[in-house]
JSON list of C-alpha atoms in Angstrom, two decimals:
[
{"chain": "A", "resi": 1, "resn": "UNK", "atom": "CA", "xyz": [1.49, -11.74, -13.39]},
{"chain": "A", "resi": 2, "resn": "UNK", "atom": "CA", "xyz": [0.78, -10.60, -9.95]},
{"chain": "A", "resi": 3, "resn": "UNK", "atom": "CA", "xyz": [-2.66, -10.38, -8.45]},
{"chain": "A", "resi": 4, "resn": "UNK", "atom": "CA", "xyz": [-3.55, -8.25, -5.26]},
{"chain": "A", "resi": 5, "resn": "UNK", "atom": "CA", "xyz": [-6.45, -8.30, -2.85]},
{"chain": "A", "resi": 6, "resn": "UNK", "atom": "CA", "xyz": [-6.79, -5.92, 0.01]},
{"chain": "A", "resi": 7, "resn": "UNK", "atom": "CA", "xyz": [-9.12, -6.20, 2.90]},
{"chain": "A", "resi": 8, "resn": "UNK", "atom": "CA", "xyz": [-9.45, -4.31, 6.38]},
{"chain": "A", "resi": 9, "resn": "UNK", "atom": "CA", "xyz": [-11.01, -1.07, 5.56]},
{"chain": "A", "resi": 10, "resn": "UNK", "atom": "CA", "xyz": [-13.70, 0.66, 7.69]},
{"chain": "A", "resi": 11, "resn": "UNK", "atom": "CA", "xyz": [-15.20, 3.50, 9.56]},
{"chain": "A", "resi": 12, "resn": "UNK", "atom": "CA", "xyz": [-13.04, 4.67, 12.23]},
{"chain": "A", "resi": 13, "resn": "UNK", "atom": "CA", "xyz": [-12.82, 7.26, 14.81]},
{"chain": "A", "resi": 14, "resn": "UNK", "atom": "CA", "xyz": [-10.03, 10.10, 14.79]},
{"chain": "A", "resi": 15, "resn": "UNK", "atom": "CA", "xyz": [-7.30, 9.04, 16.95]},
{"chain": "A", "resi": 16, "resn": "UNK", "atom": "CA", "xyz": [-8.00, 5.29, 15.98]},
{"chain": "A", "resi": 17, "resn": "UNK", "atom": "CA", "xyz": [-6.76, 2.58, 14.60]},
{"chain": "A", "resi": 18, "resn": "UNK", "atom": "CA", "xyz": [-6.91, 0.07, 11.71]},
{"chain": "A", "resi": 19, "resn": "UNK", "atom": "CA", "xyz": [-4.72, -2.42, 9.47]},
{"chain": "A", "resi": 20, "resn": "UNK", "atom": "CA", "xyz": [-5.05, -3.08, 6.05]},
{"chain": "A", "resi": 21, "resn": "UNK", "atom": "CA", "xyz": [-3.57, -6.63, 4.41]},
{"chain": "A", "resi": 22, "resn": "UNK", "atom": "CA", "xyz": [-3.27, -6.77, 0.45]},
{"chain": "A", "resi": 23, "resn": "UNK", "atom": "CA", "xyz": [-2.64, -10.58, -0.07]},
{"chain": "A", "resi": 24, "resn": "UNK", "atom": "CA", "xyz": [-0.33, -11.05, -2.95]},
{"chain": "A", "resi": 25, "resn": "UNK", "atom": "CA", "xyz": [-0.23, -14.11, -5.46]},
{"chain": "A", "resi": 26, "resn": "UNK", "atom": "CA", "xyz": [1.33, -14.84, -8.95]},
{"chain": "A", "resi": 27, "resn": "UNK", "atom": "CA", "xyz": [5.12, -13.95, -9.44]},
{"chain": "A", "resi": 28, "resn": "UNK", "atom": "CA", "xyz": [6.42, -13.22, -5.92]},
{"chain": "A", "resi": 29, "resn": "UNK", "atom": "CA", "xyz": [9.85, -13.75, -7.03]},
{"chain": "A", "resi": 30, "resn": "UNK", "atom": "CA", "xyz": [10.02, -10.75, -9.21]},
{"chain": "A", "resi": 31, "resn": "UNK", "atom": "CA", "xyz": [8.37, -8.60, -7.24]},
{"chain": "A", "resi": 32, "resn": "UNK", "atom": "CA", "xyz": [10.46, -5.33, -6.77]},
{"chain": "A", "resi": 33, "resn": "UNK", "atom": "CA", "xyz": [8.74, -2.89, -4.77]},
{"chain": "A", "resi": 34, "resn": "UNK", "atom": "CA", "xyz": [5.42, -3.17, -2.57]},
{"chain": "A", "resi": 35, "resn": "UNK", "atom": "CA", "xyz": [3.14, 0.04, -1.63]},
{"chain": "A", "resi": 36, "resn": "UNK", "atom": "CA", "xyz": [0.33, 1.38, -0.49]},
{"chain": "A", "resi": 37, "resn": "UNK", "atom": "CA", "xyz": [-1.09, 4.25, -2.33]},
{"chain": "A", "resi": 38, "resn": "UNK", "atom": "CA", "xyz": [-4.08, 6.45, -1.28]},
{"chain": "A", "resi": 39, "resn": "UNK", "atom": "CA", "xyz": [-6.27, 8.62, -3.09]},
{"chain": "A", "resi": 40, "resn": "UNK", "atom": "CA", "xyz": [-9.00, 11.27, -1.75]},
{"chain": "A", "resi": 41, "resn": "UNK", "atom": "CA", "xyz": [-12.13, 12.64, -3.39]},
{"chain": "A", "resi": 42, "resn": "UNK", "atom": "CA", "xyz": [-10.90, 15.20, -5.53]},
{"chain": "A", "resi": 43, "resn": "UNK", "atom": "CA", "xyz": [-7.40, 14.71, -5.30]},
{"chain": "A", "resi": 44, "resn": "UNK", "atom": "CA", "xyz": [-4.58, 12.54, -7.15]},
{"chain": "A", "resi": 45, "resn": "UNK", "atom": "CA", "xyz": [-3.23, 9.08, -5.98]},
{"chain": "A", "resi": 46, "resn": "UNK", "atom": "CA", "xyz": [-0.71, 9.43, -3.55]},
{"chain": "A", "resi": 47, "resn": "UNK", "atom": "CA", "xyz": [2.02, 7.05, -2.41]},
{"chain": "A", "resi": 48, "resn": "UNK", "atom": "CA", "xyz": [1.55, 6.33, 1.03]},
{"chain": "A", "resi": 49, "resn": "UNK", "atom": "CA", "xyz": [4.70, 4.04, 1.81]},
{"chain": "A", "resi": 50, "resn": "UNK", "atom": "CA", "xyz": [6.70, 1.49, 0.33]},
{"chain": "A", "resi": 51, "resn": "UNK", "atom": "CA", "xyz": [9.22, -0.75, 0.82]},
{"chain": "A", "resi": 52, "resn": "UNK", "atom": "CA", "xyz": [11.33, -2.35, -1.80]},
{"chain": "A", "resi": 53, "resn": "UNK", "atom": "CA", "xyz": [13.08, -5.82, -1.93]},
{"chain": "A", "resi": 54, "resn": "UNK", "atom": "CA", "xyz": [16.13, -5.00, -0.02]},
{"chain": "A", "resi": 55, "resn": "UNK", "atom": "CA", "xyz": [14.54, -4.01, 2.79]},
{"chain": "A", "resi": 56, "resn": "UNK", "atom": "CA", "xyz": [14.42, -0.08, 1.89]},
{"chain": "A", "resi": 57, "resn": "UNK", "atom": "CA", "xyz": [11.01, 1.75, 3.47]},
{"chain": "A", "resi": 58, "resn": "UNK", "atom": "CA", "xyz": [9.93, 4.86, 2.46]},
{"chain": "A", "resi": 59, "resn": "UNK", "atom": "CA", "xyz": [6.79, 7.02, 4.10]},
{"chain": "A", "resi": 60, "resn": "UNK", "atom": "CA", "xyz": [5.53, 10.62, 2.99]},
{"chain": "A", "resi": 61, "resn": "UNK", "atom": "CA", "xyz": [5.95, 12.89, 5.83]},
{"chain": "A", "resi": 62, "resn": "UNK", "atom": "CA", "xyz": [1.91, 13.21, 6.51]},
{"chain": "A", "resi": 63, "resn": "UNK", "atom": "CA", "xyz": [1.96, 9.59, 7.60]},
{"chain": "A", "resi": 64, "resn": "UNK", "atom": "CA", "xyz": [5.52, 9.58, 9.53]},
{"chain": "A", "resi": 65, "resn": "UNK", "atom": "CA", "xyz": [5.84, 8.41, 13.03]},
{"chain": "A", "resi": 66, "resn": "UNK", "atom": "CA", "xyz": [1.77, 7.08, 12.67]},
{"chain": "A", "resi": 67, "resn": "UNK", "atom": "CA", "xyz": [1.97, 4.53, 9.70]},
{"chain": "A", "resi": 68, "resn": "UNK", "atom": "CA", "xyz": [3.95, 0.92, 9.45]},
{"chain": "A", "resi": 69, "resn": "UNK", "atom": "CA", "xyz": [4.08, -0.96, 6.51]},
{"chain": "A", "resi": 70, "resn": "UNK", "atom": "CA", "xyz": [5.55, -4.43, 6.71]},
{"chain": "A", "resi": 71, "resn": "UNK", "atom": "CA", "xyz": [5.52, -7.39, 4.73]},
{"chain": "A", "resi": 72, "resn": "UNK", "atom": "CA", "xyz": [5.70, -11.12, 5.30]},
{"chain": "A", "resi": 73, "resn": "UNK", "atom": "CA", "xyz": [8.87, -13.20, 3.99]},
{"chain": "A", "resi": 74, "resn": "UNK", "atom": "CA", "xyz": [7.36, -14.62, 1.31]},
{"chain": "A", "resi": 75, "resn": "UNK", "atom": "CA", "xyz": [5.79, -11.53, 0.13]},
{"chain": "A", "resi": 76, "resn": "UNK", "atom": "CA", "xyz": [2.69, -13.09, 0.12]},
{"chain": "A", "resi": 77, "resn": "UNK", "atom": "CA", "xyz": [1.03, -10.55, 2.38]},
{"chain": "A", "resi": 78, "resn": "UNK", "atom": "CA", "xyz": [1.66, -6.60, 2.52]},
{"chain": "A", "resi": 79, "resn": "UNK", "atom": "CA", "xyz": [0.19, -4.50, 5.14]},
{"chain": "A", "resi": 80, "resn": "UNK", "atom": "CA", "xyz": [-0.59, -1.02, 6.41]},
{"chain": "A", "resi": 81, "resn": "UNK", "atom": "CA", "xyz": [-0.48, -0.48, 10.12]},
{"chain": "A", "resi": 82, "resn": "UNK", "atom": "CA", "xyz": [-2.24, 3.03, 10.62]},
{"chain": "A", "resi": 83, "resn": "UNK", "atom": "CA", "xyz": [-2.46, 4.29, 14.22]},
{"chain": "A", "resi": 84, "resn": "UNK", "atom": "CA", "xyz": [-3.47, 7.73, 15.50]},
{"chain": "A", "resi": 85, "resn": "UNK", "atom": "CA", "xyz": [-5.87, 8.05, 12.29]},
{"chain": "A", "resi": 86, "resn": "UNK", "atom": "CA", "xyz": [-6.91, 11.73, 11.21]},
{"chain": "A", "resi": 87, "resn": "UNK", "atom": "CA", "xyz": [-9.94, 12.72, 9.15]},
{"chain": "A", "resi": 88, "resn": "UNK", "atom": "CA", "xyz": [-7.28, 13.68, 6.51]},
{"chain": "A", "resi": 89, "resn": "UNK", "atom": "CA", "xyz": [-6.07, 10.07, 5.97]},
{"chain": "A", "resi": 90, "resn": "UNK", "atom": "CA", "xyz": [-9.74, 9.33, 4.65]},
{"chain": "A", "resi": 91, "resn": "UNK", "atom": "CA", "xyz": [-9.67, 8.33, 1.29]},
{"chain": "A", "resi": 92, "resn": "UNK", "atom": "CA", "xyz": [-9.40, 4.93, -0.86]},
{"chain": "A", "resi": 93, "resn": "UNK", "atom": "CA", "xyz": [-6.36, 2.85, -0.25]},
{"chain": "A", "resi": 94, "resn": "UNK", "atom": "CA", "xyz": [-4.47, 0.63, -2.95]},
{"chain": "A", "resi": 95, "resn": "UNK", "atom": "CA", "xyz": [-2.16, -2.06, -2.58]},
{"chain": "A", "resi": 96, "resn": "UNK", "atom": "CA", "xyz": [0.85, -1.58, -5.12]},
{"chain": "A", "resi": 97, "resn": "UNK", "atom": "CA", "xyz": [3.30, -4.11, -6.56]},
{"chain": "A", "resi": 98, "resn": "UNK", "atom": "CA", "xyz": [6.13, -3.32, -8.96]},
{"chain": "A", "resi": 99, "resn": "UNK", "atom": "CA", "xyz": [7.91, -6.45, -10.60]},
{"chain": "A", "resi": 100, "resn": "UNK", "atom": "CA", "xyz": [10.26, -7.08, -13.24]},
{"chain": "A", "resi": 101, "resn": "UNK", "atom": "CA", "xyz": [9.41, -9.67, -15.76]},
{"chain": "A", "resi": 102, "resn": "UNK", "atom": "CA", "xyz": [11.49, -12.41, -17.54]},
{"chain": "A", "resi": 103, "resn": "UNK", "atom": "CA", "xyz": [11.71, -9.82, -20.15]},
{"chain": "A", "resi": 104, "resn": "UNK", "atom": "CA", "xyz": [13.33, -6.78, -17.85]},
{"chain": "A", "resi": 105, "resn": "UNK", "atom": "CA", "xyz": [10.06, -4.81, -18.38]},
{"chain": "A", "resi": 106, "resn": "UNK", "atom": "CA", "xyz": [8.97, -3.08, -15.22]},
{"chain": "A", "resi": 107, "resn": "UNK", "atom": "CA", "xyz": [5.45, -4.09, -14.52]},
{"chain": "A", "resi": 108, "resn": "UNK", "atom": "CA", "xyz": [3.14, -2.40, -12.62]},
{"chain": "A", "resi": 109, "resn": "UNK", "atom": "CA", "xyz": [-0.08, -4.03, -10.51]},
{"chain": "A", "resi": 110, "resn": "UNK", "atom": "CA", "xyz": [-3.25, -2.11, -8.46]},
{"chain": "A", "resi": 111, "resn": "UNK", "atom": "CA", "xyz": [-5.74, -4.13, -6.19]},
{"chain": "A", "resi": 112, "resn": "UNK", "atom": "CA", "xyz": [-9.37, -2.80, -6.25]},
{"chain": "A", "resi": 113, "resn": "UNK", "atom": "CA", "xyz": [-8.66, -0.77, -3.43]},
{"chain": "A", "resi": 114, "resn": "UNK", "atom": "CA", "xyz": [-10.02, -0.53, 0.25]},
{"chain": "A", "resi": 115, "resn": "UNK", "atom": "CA", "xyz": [-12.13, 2.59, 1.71]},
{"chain": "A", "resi": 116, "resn": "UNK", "atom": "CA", "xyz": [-10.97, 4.19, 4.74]},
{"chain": "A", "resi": 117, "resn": "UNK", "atom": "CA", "xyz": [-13.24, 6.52, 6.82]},
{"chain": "A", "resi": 118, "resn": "UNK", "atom": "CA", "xyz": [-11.86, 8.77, 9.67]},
{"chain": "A", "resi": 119, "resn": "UNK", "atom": "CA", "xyz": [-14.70, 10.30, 11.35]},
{"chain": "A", "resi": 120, "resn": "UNK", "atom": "CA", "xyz": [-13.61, 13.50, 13.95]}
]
């Protein structure tokens, strides 16, 4: 089992800034890939970024060049850099962890998620 808590939502101001952290416990070891997801009134969940065990990091193109996701070694902590924030990046964020059990079943986890403002 993994279990995920994120923190560091908030109001912000276009062209701000703000980091969220998802702190990760349980089963670090078979943790596979970590992401953050984000989803809008209205609209679907969307993957944000991601970054897998090897290293590999992936971004959709509307957060490209503004958004760093990073981990800690342990995996222990995921988080979200967001700089040069737009009123379309408002919407609620979720950390994401997929792992594969003892039993090769892919398993996927969802914190509660973390609202994100971006007043213009």
């Amino acid at each position: 089992q993994v279990q995920l808590v994120e923190s560091g939502g908030g109001l912000v101001q276009a062209g701000g800034s703000l980091r969220l952290s998802c702190a990760v416990s349980g089963s670090l070891s078979e943790i596979h890939v970590m992401g953050w997801y984000r989803q809008a009134p209205g609209k679907q969940r969307e993957l944000v970024a991601a970054i897998k065990s090897d290293g590999t990091i992936l971004y959709e193109d509307p957060v490209k060049g503004r958004f760093t996701i990073s981990t800690n070694n342990a995996k222990s902590r995921l988080y979200l850099e967001m700089n040069t924030l737009k009123p379309e990046d408002t919407a609620v964020y979720y950390c994401n962890v997929d792992r594969v059990g003892s039993d090769y079943r892919l398993y996927e986890h969802w914190g509660q998620g973390t609202q994100v403002t971006v007043s213009s």
